[in-house]
C-alpha positions as a LaTeX table, in Angstrom:
\begin{tabular}{lrrr}
\hline
Residue & $x$ (\AA) & $y$ (\AA) & $z$ (\AA) \\
\hline
Unk1 & $-47.04$ & 206.58 & $-117.98$ \\
Unk2 & $-43.60$ & 205.30 & $-116.79$ \\
Unk3 & $-43.09$ & 205.06 & $-112.83$ \\
Unk4 & $-41.28$ & 208.08 & $-111.27$ \\
Unk5 & $-37.78$ & 207.48 & $-110.42$ \\
Unk6 & $-38.21$ & 207.73 & $-106.56$ \\
Unk7 & $-40.67$ & 205.06 & $-106.92$ \\
Unk8 & $-38.39$ & 202.83 & $-108.94$ \\
Unk9 & $-35.12$ & 203.53 & $-107.24$ \\
Unk10 & $-35.93$ & 204.70 & $-103.70$ \\
Unk11 & $-35.94$ & 205.84 & $-100.95$ \\
Unk12 & $-38.93$ & 203.69 & $-100.05$ \\
Unk13 & $-41.78$ & 204.82 & $-97.54$ \\
Unk14 & $-41.10$ & 203.66 & $-94.03$ \\
Unk15 & $-42.77$ & 200.16 & $-93.34$ \\
Unk16 & $-45.09$ & 199.27 & $-90.78$ \\
Unk17 & $-43.92$ & 198.14 & $-87.20$ \\
Unk18 & $-43.94$ & 194.67 & $-86.22$ \\
Unk19 & $-43.21$ & 194.97 & $-82.58$ \\
Unk20 & $-42.60$ & 197.38 & $-79.75$ \\
Unk21 & $-38.96$ & 198.11 & $-80.80$ \\
Unk22 & $-39.54$ & 198.49 & $-84.27$ \\
Unk23 & $-42.46$ & 200.78 & $-83.58$ \\
Unk24 & $-40.35$ & 202.95 & $-81.32$ \\
Unk25 & $-37.61$ & 203.03 & $-83.89$ \\
Unk26 & $-40.01$ & 203.97 & $-86.80$ \\
Unk27 & $-41.65$ & 206.58 & $-84.77$ \\
Unk28 & $-38.25$ & 208.25 & $-83.85$ \\
Unk29 & $-37.15$ & 208.01 & $-87.57$ \\
Unk30 & $-40.09$ & 210.62 & $-88.40$ \\
Unk31 & $-38.52$ & 213.10 & $-86.26$ \\
Unk32 & $-35.17$ & 214.86 & $-86.30$ \\
Unk33 & $-32.14$ & 212.83 & $-84.96$ \\
Unk34 & $-32.44$ & 212.46 & $-81.32$ \\
Unk35 & $-31.15$ & 209.76 & $-78.75$ \\
Unk36 & $-33.58$ & 206.76 & $-78.43$ \\
Unk37 & $-35.14$ & 205.67 & $-75.44$ \\
Unk38 & $-32.74$ & 204.35 & $-72.94$ \\
Unk39 & $-33.49$ & 200.61 & $-72.49$ \\
Unk40 & $-35.00$ & 200.22 & $-75.95$ \\
Unk41 & $-32.72$ & 197.59 & $-77.02$ \\
Unk42 & $-33.60$ & 195.21 & $-74.09$ \\
Unk43 & $-36.99$ & 194.94 & $-75.76$ \\
Unk44 & $-35.32$ & 192.50 & $-78.14$ \\
Unk45 & $-34.80$ & 189.23 & $-76.42$ \\
Unk46 & $-36.13$ & 186.60 & $-78.99$ \\
Unk47 & $-35.98$ & 183.10 & $-78.67$ \\
Unk48 & $-35.57$ & 182.69 & $-82.35$ \\
Unk49 & $-33.83$ & 185.66 & $-83.89$ \\
Unk50 & $-34.04$ & 184.41 & $-87.68$ \\
Unk51 & $-37.79$ & 184.38 & $-87.42$ \\
Unk52 & $-38.45$ & 187.19 & $-84.88$ \\
Unk53 & $-40.40$ & 189.84 & $-86.71$ \\
Unk54 & $-39.59$ & 192.78 & $-84.31$ \\
Unk55 & $-35.82$ & 192.04 & $-84.50$ \\
Unk56 & $-35.48$ & 191.42 & $-88.18$ \\
Unk57 & $-37.46$ & 194.71 & $-89.19$ \\
Unk58 & $-35.51$ & 196.65 & $-86.68$ \\
Unk59 & $-32.23$ & 195.47 & $-88.44$ \\
Unk60 & $-33.62$ & 196.10 & $-91.68$ \\
Unk61 & $-34.77$ & 199.69 & $-91.13$ \\
Unk62 & $-31.28$ & 200.41 & $-89.57$ \\
Unk63 & $-29.39$ & 198.90 & $-92.54$ \\
Unk64 & $-31.47$ & 200.55 & $-95.07$ \\
Unk65 & $-30.09$ & 203.88 & $-93.69$ \\
Unk66 & $-26.75$ & 202.92 & $-95.39$ \\
Unk67 & $-28.51$ & 201.97 & $-98.65$ \\
Unk68 & $-31.03$ & 204.18 & $-100.25$ \\
Unk69 & $-32.39$ & 205.62 & $-96.98$ \\
Unk70 & $-36.13$ & 206.10 & $-95.99$ \\
Unk71 & $-38.68$ & 208.62 & $-97.41$ \\
Unk72 & $-38.71$ & 211.56 & $-95.20$ \\
Unk73 & $-36.25$ & 210.52 & $-92.84$ \\
Unk74 & $-33.27$ & 212.83 & $-92.05$ \\
Unk75 & $-30.10$ & 211.18 & $-93.48$ \\
Unk76 & $-28.15$ & 212.09 & $-90.30$ \\
Unk77 & $-29.83$ & 209.13 & $-88.63$ \\
Unk78 & $-27.37$ & 206.84 & $-90.59$ \\
Unk79 & $-24.60$ & 207.61 & $-87.74$ \\
Unk80 & $-26.78$ & 208.49 & $-84.77$ \\
Unk81 & $-25.09$ & 206.87 & $-81.95$ \\
Unk82 & $-28.09$ & 205.43 & $-80.06$ \\
Unk83 & $-29.44$ & 203.89 & $-83.18$ \\
Unk84 & $-26.06$ & 202.27 & $-84.00$ \\
Unk85 & $-26.14$ & 200.86 & $-80.47$ \\
Unk86 & $-29.67$ & 199.39 & $-81.02$ \\
Unk87 & $-28.29$ & 198.01 & $-84.29$ \\
Unk88 & $-25.21$ & 196.39 & $-82.51$ \\
Unk89 & $-27.68$ & 194.76 & $-79.95$ \\
Unk90 & $-29.75$ & 193.18 & $-82.47$ \\
Unk91 & $-26.70$ & 192.11 & $-84.72$ \\
Unk92 & $-25.30$ & 190.13 & $-81.72$ \\
Unk93 & $-28.48$ & 188.34 & $-81.36$ \\
Unk94 & $-28.86$ & 187.72 & $-85.24$ \\
Unk95 & $-25.03$ & 186.74 & $-85.66$ \\
Unk96 & $-25.12$ & 184.25 & $-82.76$ \\
Unk97 & $-28.27$ & 182.42 & $-84.08$ \\
Unk98 & $-26.55$ & 182.36 & $-87.51$ \\
Unk99 & $-23.28$ & 180.80 & $-86.15$ \\
Unk100 & $-25.48$ & 178.40 & $-83.98$ \\
Unk101 & $-27.36$ & 177.27 & $-87.12$ \\
Unk102 & $-24.32$ & 176.90 & $-89.19$ \\
Unk103 & $-22.65$ & 174.70 & $-86.40$ \\
Unk104 & $-18.97$ & 173.51 & $-86.70$ \\
Unk105 & $-17.19$ & 173.58 & $-90.02$ \\
Unk106 & $-14.10$ & 171.73 & $-91.34$ \\
Unk107 & $-10.88$ & 173.44 & $-91.38$ \\
Unk108 & $-9.02$ & 174.24 & $-94.74$ \\
Unk109 & $-5.62$ & 175.60 & $-95.45$ \\
Unk110 & $-5.71$ & 178.62 & $-97.59$ \\
Unk111 & $-4.87$ & 176.79 & $-100.76$ \\
Unk112 & $-7.59$ & 174.35 & $-100.04$ \\
Unk113 & $-10.42$ & 177.05 & $-99.74$ \\
Unk114 & $-11.82$ & 176.66 & $-103.21$ \\
Unk115 & $-12.29$ & 172.91 & $-102.63$ \\
Unk116 & $-13.42$ & 173.46 & $-99.06$ \\
Unk117 & $-16.29$ & 175.63 & $-100.71$ \\
Unk118 & $-17.26$ & 173.23 & $-103.08$ \\
Unk119 & $-17.55$ & 170.72 & $-100.24$ \\
Unk120 & $-19.81$ & 173.10 & $-98.36$ \\
Unk121 & $-22.01$ & 173.42 & $-101.35$ \\
Unk122 & $-22.38$ & 169.71 & $-102.02$ \\
Unk123 & $-23.21$ & 169.16 & $-98.38$ \\
Unk124 & $-26.17$ & 171.42 & $-98.52$ \\
Unk125 & $-29.20$ & 169.24 & $-98.07$ \\
Unk126 & $-31.93$ & 172.17 & $-98.12$ \\
Unk127 & $-35.48$ & 171.38 & $-99.65$ \\
Unk128 & $-35.50$ & 172.09 & $-103.54$ \\
Unk129 & $-37.49$ & 175.07 & $-103.68$ \\
Unk130 & $-36.34$ & 175.54 & $-107.25$ \\
Unk131 & $-37.53$ & 172.21 & $-108.24$ \\
Unk132 & $-40.90$ & 172.90 & $-106.78$ \\
Unk133 & $-41.22$ & 176.19 & $-108.70$ \\
Unk134 & $-40.24$ & 174.42 & $-111.81$ \\
Unk135 & $-42.65$ & 171.71 & $-111.79$ \\
Unk136 & $-45.37$ & 172.26 & $-109.48$ \\
Unk137 & $-45.93$ & 175.69 & $-108.28$ \\
Unk138 & $-49.06$ & 177.67 & $-109.15$ \\
Unk139 & $-48.78$ & 181.22 & $-110.79$ \\
Unk140 & $-49.96$ & 182.46 & $-107.35$ \\
Unk141 & $-46.97$ & 180.67 & $-105.65$ \\
Unk142 & $-44.49$ & 181.82 & $-108.12$ \\
Unk143 & $-45.53$ & 185.50 & $-107.68$ \\
Unk144 & $-45.26$ & 185.16 & $-104.04$ \\
Unk145 & $-41.75$ & 183.82 & $-104.46$ \\
Unk146 & $-40.84$ & 186.67 & $-106.62$ \\
Unk147 & $-42.48$ & 189.14 & $-104.16$ \\
Unk148 & $-40.05$ & 187.64 & $-101.48$ \\
Unk149 & $-37.05$ & 187.89 & $-103.62$ \\
Unk150 & $-37.79$ & 191.42 & $-104.78$ \\
Unk151 & $-36.35$ & 192.79 & $-101.61$ \\
Unk152 & $-32.82$ & 191.48 & $-102.62$ \\
Unk153 & $-32.91$ & 191.57 & $-106.46$ \\
Unk154 & $-34.04$ & 195.09 & $-106.68$ \\
Unk155 & $-30.62$ & 196.16 & $-105.11$ \\
Unk156 & $-28.70$ & 193.19 & $-106.25$ \\
Unk157 & $-25.12$ & 193.10 & $-105.82$ \\
Unk158 & $-25.10$ & 196.33 & $-103.71$ \\
Unk159 & $-24.39$ & 194.47 & $-100.38$ \\
Unk160 & $-21.66$ & 192.60 & $-101.77$ \\
Unk161 & $-20.13$ & 195.80 & $-103.21$ \\
Unk162 & $-19.30$ & 196.91 & $-99.74$ \\
Unk163 & $-16.30$ & 194.71 & $-99.86$ \\
Unk164 & $-14.65$ & 196.56 & $-102.63$ \\
Unk165 & $-12.72$ & 199.28 & $-100.47$ \\
Unk166 & $-11.88$ & 196.68 & $-98.08$ \\
Unk167 & $-10.03$ & 194.59 & $-100.45$ \\
Unk168 & $-6.79$ & 194.74 & $-102.46$ \\
Unk169 & $-5.14$ & 192.62 & $-105.22$ \\
Unk170 & $-6.49$ & 189.40 & $-106.87$ \\
Unk171 & $-9.61$ & 189.29 & $-104.68$ \\
Unk172 & $-10.45$ & 192.89 & $-105.41$ \\
Unk173 & $-9.80$ & 192.24 & $-109.15$ \\
Unk174 & $-12.21$ & 189.20 & $-109.12$ \\
Unk175 & $-14.99$ & 190.96 & $-107.30$ \\
Unk176 & $-14.80$ & 193.76 & $-109.76$ \\
Unk177 & $-15.24$ & 191.30 & $-112.57$ \\
Unk178 & $-18.35$ & 189.87 & $-111.06$ \\
Unk179 & $-19.82$ & 192.90 & $-109.87$ \\
Unk180 & $-19.43$ & 194.34 & $-113.51$ \\
Unk181 & $-21.66$ & 191.87 & $-114.86$ \\
Unk182 & $-24.11$ & 192.20 & $-112.05$ \\
Unk183 & $-24.46$ & 195.97 & $-112.93$ \\
Unk184 & $-24.80$ & 195.40 & $-116.69$ \\
Unk185 & $-21.38$ & 196.53 & $-117.70$ \\
Unk186 & $-22.62$ & 200.02 & $-117.14$ \\
Unk187 & $-25.88$ & 199.65 & $-119.23$ \\
Unk188 & $-29.06$ & 200.10 & $-117.32$ \\
Unk189 & $-31.01$ & 197.88 & $-119.40$ \\
Unk190 & $-28.58$ & 194.98 & $-118.58$ \\
Unk191 & $-28.42$ & 195.64 & $-114.82$ \\
Unk192 & $-29.60$ & 192.56 & $-113.09$ \\
Unk193 & $-31.81$ & 194.77 & $-110.86$ \\
Unk194 & $-33.49$ & 196.11 & $-113.84$ \\
Unk195 & $-33.90$ & 192.66 & $-115.44$ \\
Unk196 & $-35.79$ & 191.73 & $-112.31$ \\
Unk197 & $-37.78$ & 194.68 & $-112.28$ \\
Unk198 & $-39.08$ & 193.56 & $-115.76$ \\
Unk199 & $-40.11$ & 190.09 & $-114.38$ \\
Unk200 & $-41.97$ & 191.85 & $-111.55$ \\
Unk201 & $-43.85$ & 193.98 & $-114.19$ \\
Unk202 & $-44.63$ & 191.03 & $-116.42$ \\
Unk203 & $-46.18$ & 189.37 & $-113.23$ \\
Unk204 & $-48.14$ & 192.41 & $-112.73$ \\
Unk205 & $-46.43$ & 193.21 & $-109.39$ \\
Unk206 & $-45.37$ & 196.72 & $-107.95$ \\
Unk207 & $-41.81$ & 197.30 & $-109.23$ \\
Unk208 & $-40.97$ & 200.01 & $-106.78$ \\
Unk209 & $-37.70$ & 199.80 & $-104.52$ \\
Unk210 & $-38.63$ & 197.97 & $-101.47$ \\
Unk211 & $-42.26$ & 197.98 & $-102.20$ \\
Unk212 & $-43.10$ & 194.55 & $-100.78$ \\
Unk213 & $-40.96$ & 194.92 & $-97.34$ \\
Unk214 & $-44.30$ & 194.85 & $-95.55$ \\
Unk215 & $-45.56$ & 191.75 & $-97.13$ \\
Unk216 & $-42.55$ & 189.49 & $-96.67$ \\
Unk217 & $-41.82$ & 187.76 & $-93.20$ \\
Unk218 & $-38.91$ & 187.96 & $-90.84$ \\
Unk219 & $-37.01$ & 184.89 & $-92.39$ \\
Unk220 & $-37.04$ & 186.95 & $-95.78$ \\
Unk221 & $-35.60$ & 190.00 & $-94.20$ \\
Unk222 & $-32.90$ & 187.75 & $-92.50$ \\
Unk223 & $-31.69$ & 186.74 & $-95.97$ \\
Unk224 & $-31.03$ & 190.01 & $-96.75$ \\
Unk225 & $-29.87$ & 191.33 & $-93.34$ \\
Unk226 & $-27.34$ & 188.63 & $-93.36$ \\
Unk227 & $-25.48$ & 190.21 & $-96.22$ \\
Unk228 & $-25.89$ & 193.72 & $-94.65$ \\
Unk229 & $-24.46$ & 192.39 & $-91.47$ \\
Unk230 & $-21.36$ & 190.93 & $-93.54$ \\
Unk231 & $-21.05$ & 193.93 & $-95.66$ \\
Unk232 & $-21.11$ & 196.70 & $-93.11$ \\
Unk233 & $-18.42$ & 195.04 & $-90.81$ \\
Unk234 & $-14.77$ & 194.90 & $-92.11$ \\
Unk235 & $-14.21$ & 192.08 & $-89.60$ \\
Unk236 & $-16.56$ & 189.93 & $-91.63$ \\
Unk237 & $-15.31$ & 190.79 & $-95.23$ \\
Unk238 & $-14.29$ & 187.10 & $-95.57$ \\
Unk239 & $-17.61$ & 185.94 & $-94.61$ \\
Unk240 & $-19.02$ & 188.48 & $-97.18$ \\
Unk241 & $-17.09$ & 186.82 & $-100.08$ \\
Unk242 & $-17.84$ & 183.59 & $-98.78$ \\
Unk243 & $-21.52$ & 184.42 & $-98.94$ \\
Unk244 & $-21.25$ & 185.75 & $-102.46$ \\
Unk245 & $-19.46$ & 182.51 & $-103.66$ \\
Unk246 & $-21.99$ & 180.28 & $-102.30$ \\
Unk247 & $-24.58$ & 182.40 & $-104.19$ \\
Unk248 & $-22.78$ & 182.03 & $-107.40$ \\
Unk249 & $-21.98$ & 178.36 & $-106.98$ \\
Unk250 & $-25.35$ & 177.55 & $-106.36$ \\
Unk251 & $-27.08$ & 179.77 & $-109.01$ \\
Unk252 & $-27.14$ & 178.39 & $-112.34$ \\
Unk253 & $-29.15$ & 175.34 & $-112.09$ \\
Unk254 & $-31.81$ & 177.02 & $-109.71$ \\
Unk255 & $-32.35$ & 179.98 & $-112.25$ \\
Unk256 & $-32.71$ & 177.61 & $-115.12$ \\
Unk257 & $-35.46$ & 175.93 & $-113.08$ \\
Unk258 & $-37.11$ & 179.17 & $-112.24$ \\
Unk259 & $-36.97$ & 180.17 & $-115.94$ \\
Unk260 & $-38.52$ & 176.91 & $-116.84$ \\
Unk261 & $-41.18$ & 177.28 & $-114.20$ \\
Unk262 & $-42.36$ & 180.56 & $-115.55$ \\
Unk263 & $-42.35$ & 179.15 & $-119.09$ \\
Unk264 & $-44.40$ & 176.31 & $-117.89$ \\
Unk265 & $-46.88$ & 178.78 & $-116.68$ \\
Unk266 & $-46.94$ & 180.62 & $-119.88$ \\
Unk267 & $-44.74$ & 183.50 & $-119.35$ \\
Unk268 & $-42.59$ & 184.64 & $-122.24$ \\
Unk269 & $-38.86$ & 185.21 & $-122.68$ \\
Unk270 & $-39.13$ & 188.93 & $-121.32$ \\
Unk271 & $-40.36$ & 187.53 & $-118.06$ \\
Unk272 & $-37.82$ & 184.89 & $-117.90$ \\
Unk273 & $-34.85$ & 187.16 & $-119.15$ \\
Unk274 & $-33.55$ & 187.69 & $-115.52$ \\
Unk275 & $-33.29$ & 184.06 & $-114.72$ \\
Unk276 & $-31.76$ & 183.11 & $-118.25$ \\
Unk277 & $-29.11$ & 185.64 & $-117.84$ \\
Unk278 & $-28.05$ & 184.13 & $-114.56$ \\
Unk279 & $-27.66$ & 180.61 & $-116.12$ \\
Unk280 & $-24.73$ & 181.51 & $-118.29$ \\
Unk281 & $-23.31$ & 184.44 & $-116.31$ \\
Unk282 & $-23.23$ & 182.42 & $-112.81$ \\
Unk283 & $-21.61$ & 179.55 & $-114.43$ \\
Unk284 & $-18.61$ & 181.75 & $-115.11$ \\
Unk285 & $-18.84$ & 183.46 & $-111.96$ \\
Unk286 & $-18.80$ & 180.30 & $-109.76$ \\
Unk287 & $-15.14$ & 179.78 & $-110.90$ \\
Unk288 & $-14.27$ & 183.17 & $-110.36$ \\
Unk289 & $-15.84$ & 183.68 & $-106.89$ \\
Unk290 & $-14.34$ & 180.34 & $-105.57$ \\
Unk291 & $-10.76$ & 180.46 & $-106.99$ \\
Unk292 & $-9.85$ & 184.02 & $-107.80$ \\
Unk293 & $-11.87$ & 185.96 & $-105.54$ \\
Unk294 & $-11.86$ & 183.72 & $-102.15$ \\
Unk295 & $-8.86$ & 181.79 & $-103.12$ \\
Unk296 & $-7.13$ & 185.17 & $-103.71$ \\
Unk297 & $-8.27$ & 186.70 & $-100.45$ \\
Unk298 & $-6.87$ & 183.81 & $-98.24$ \\
Unk299 & $-3.50$ & 183.73 & $-100.09$ \\
Unk300 & $-3.08$ & 187.40 & $-99.16$ \\
Unk301 & $-4.84$ & 187.10 & $-95.74$ \\
Unk302 & $-4.76$ & 183.45 & $-94.73$ \\
Unk303 & $-6.26$ & 183.92 & $-91.43$ \\
Unk304 & $-9.77$ & 184.64 & $-93.25$ \\
Unk305 & $-10.05$ & 181.19 & $-94.42$ \\
Unk306 & $-12.43$ & 180.09 & $-91.62$ \\
Unk307 & $-14.63$ & 183.32 & $-92.22$ \\
Unk308 & $-14.89$ & 182.56 & $-96.01$ \\
Unk309 & $-16.24$ & 179.18 & $-95.19$ \\
Unk310 & $-18.47$ & 180.40 & $-92.53$ \\
Unk311 & $-20.09$ & 182.92 & $-94.86$ \\
Unk312 & $-20.67$ & 180.42 & $-97.39$ \\
Unk313 & $-22.29$ & 178.04 & $-95.07$ \\
Unk314 & $-24.41$ & 180.86 & $-93.44$ \\
Unk315 & $-25.78$ & 181.93 & $-96.85$ \\
Unk316 & $-26.93$ & 178.33 & $-97.47$ \\
Unk317 & $-28.21$ & 177.75 & $-93.91$ \\
Unk318 & $-30.34$ & 180.85 & $-93.73$ \\
Unk319 & $-31.72$ & 180.13 & $-97.25$ \\
Unk320 & $-32.60$ & 176.65 & $-96.26$ \\
Unk321 & $-34.79$ & 178.25 & $-93.48$ \\
Unk322 & $-36.23$ & 180.69 & $-96.12$ \\
Unk323 & $-37.03$ & 177.69 & $-98.56$ \\
Unk324 & $-38.58$ & 175.56 & $-95.77$ \\
Unk325 & $-40.93$ & 178.49 & $-94.89$ \\
Unk326 & $-42.20$ & 178.76 & $-98.44$ \\
Unk327 & $-42.51$ & 175.05 & $-99.03$ \\
Unk328 & $-44.19$ & 174.43 & $-95.53$ \\
Unk329 & $-46.79$ & 177.12 & $-96.16$ \\
Unk330 & $-47.56$ & 175.98 & $-99.74$ \\
Unk331 & $-47.87$ & 172.27 & $-98.52$ \\
Unk332 & $-50.47$ & 173.44 & $-95.81$ \\
Unk333 & $-52.40$ & 175.39 & $-98.28$ \\
Unk334 & $-51.57$ & 178.95 & $-97.07$ \\
Unk335 & $-49.71$ & 181.88 & $-98.21$ \\
Unk336 & $-46.00$ & 182.15 & $-97.31$ \\
Unk337 & $-46.41$ & 185.79 & $-97.02$ \\
Unk338 & $-47.45$ & 187.93 & $-94.00$ \\
Unk339 & $-51.26$ & 187.84 & $-93.70$ \\
Unk340 & $-53.24$ & 190.02 & $-94.20$ \\
Unk341 & $-50.59$ & 192.02 & $-96.01$ \\
Unk342 & $-51.38$ & 191.99 & $-99.61$ \\
Unk343 & $-48.82$ & 191.65 & $-102.54$ \\
Unk344 & $-48.66$ & 195.23 & $-103.69$ \\
Unk345 & $-49.79$ & 195.65 & $-107.29$ \\
Unk346 & $-48.50$ & 198.24 & $-109.57$ \\
Unk347 & $-51.72$ & 200.01 & $-110.92$ \\
Unk348 & $-50.02$ & 202.43 & $-113.42$ \\
Unk349 & $-47.48$ & 200.36 & $-114.99$ \\
Unk350 & $-48.89$ & 196.70 & $-114.71$ \\
Unk351 & $-48.83$ & 194.87 & $-118.19$ \\
Unk352 & $-52.23$ & 194.91 & $-120.13$ \\
Unk353 & $-54.23$ & 191.87 & $-119.69$ \\
Unk354 & $-53.40$ & 190.69 & $-123.28$ \\
Unk355 & $-49.72$ & 190.69 & $-122.44$ \\
Unk356 & $-50.09$ & 188.08 & $-119.69$ \\
Unk357 & $-51.29$ & 184.53 & $-119.17$ \\
Unk358 & $-55.08$ & 184.59 & $-118.32$ \\
Unk359 & $-54.42$ & 183.61 & $-114.68$ \\
Unk360 & $-52.29$ & 186.70 & $-114.10$ \\
Unk361 & $-54.54$ & 189.13 & $-115.99$ \\
\hline
\end{tabular}
């Protein structure tokens, strides 16, 4: 029996709280829209916003109201003023932490933005998570990695699509070209989110939308919240395009490594199709993103050049923290997921043991 559409495509059930603020927010969301308690935001005063579980889950819950929503939650919560005030407070902490992590960036004239983006990417000295997954990761570790990435990949392209109504001219045309590929040119079976769902299925993991939110830590939510922060604020549209450009410019080689890692572990071409598709597609997208999309944006709006570079640097910086978390956990012999939260396994739709390597079955 196939999974019901609401399990595959959302909305998802509300997650479990991770602190007093997310607990109060989740309790409120189960009720009709009303004003949140006065002073609730003051409970968010984290020393390290990128890894603060309460703050990142609070942001994720607020942001998801703008995507698929939550099961059983009144849709009027999306624009409830006190919820937006709580979100804004958390965003200020989060954005300040990201800007501090990125640090100063070189200036670039509008015509030099594509080259400056290449320099930002070349200067990235993050740990090679892709290299580890290709050569050394166990099947359990690879399944953990896929679990982390499922939060984004099951809605892949959606955060960056927020930029479309905020752009015109060459930047919009370039973004449409990239997003059209991401959405499979209108074919459900070619949508990247659907290809990733197949990878989850081949690994015996739950394929439901946002099914693994409770299992992933704050830093994983932060990689997703960064896209939503950029996407939901018009003032950050340049950063959103820079973020997408960084993803496209650093995608082909890692995805080749991910696919090779799965092949090393005995998975077939059905399981690796998501990664194999990105190797070729993103090699093309890299040029479109840097020159036509970001270059086109700053030709029309020269003042957004610093934002474009910030968005690219922010994407790489937060991903460095994410990669470091996974590699540090595995080096220490522990799970990179939130213990004791288990990876959710699809019981009805998981592949038959004969379809999987023995270690997965």
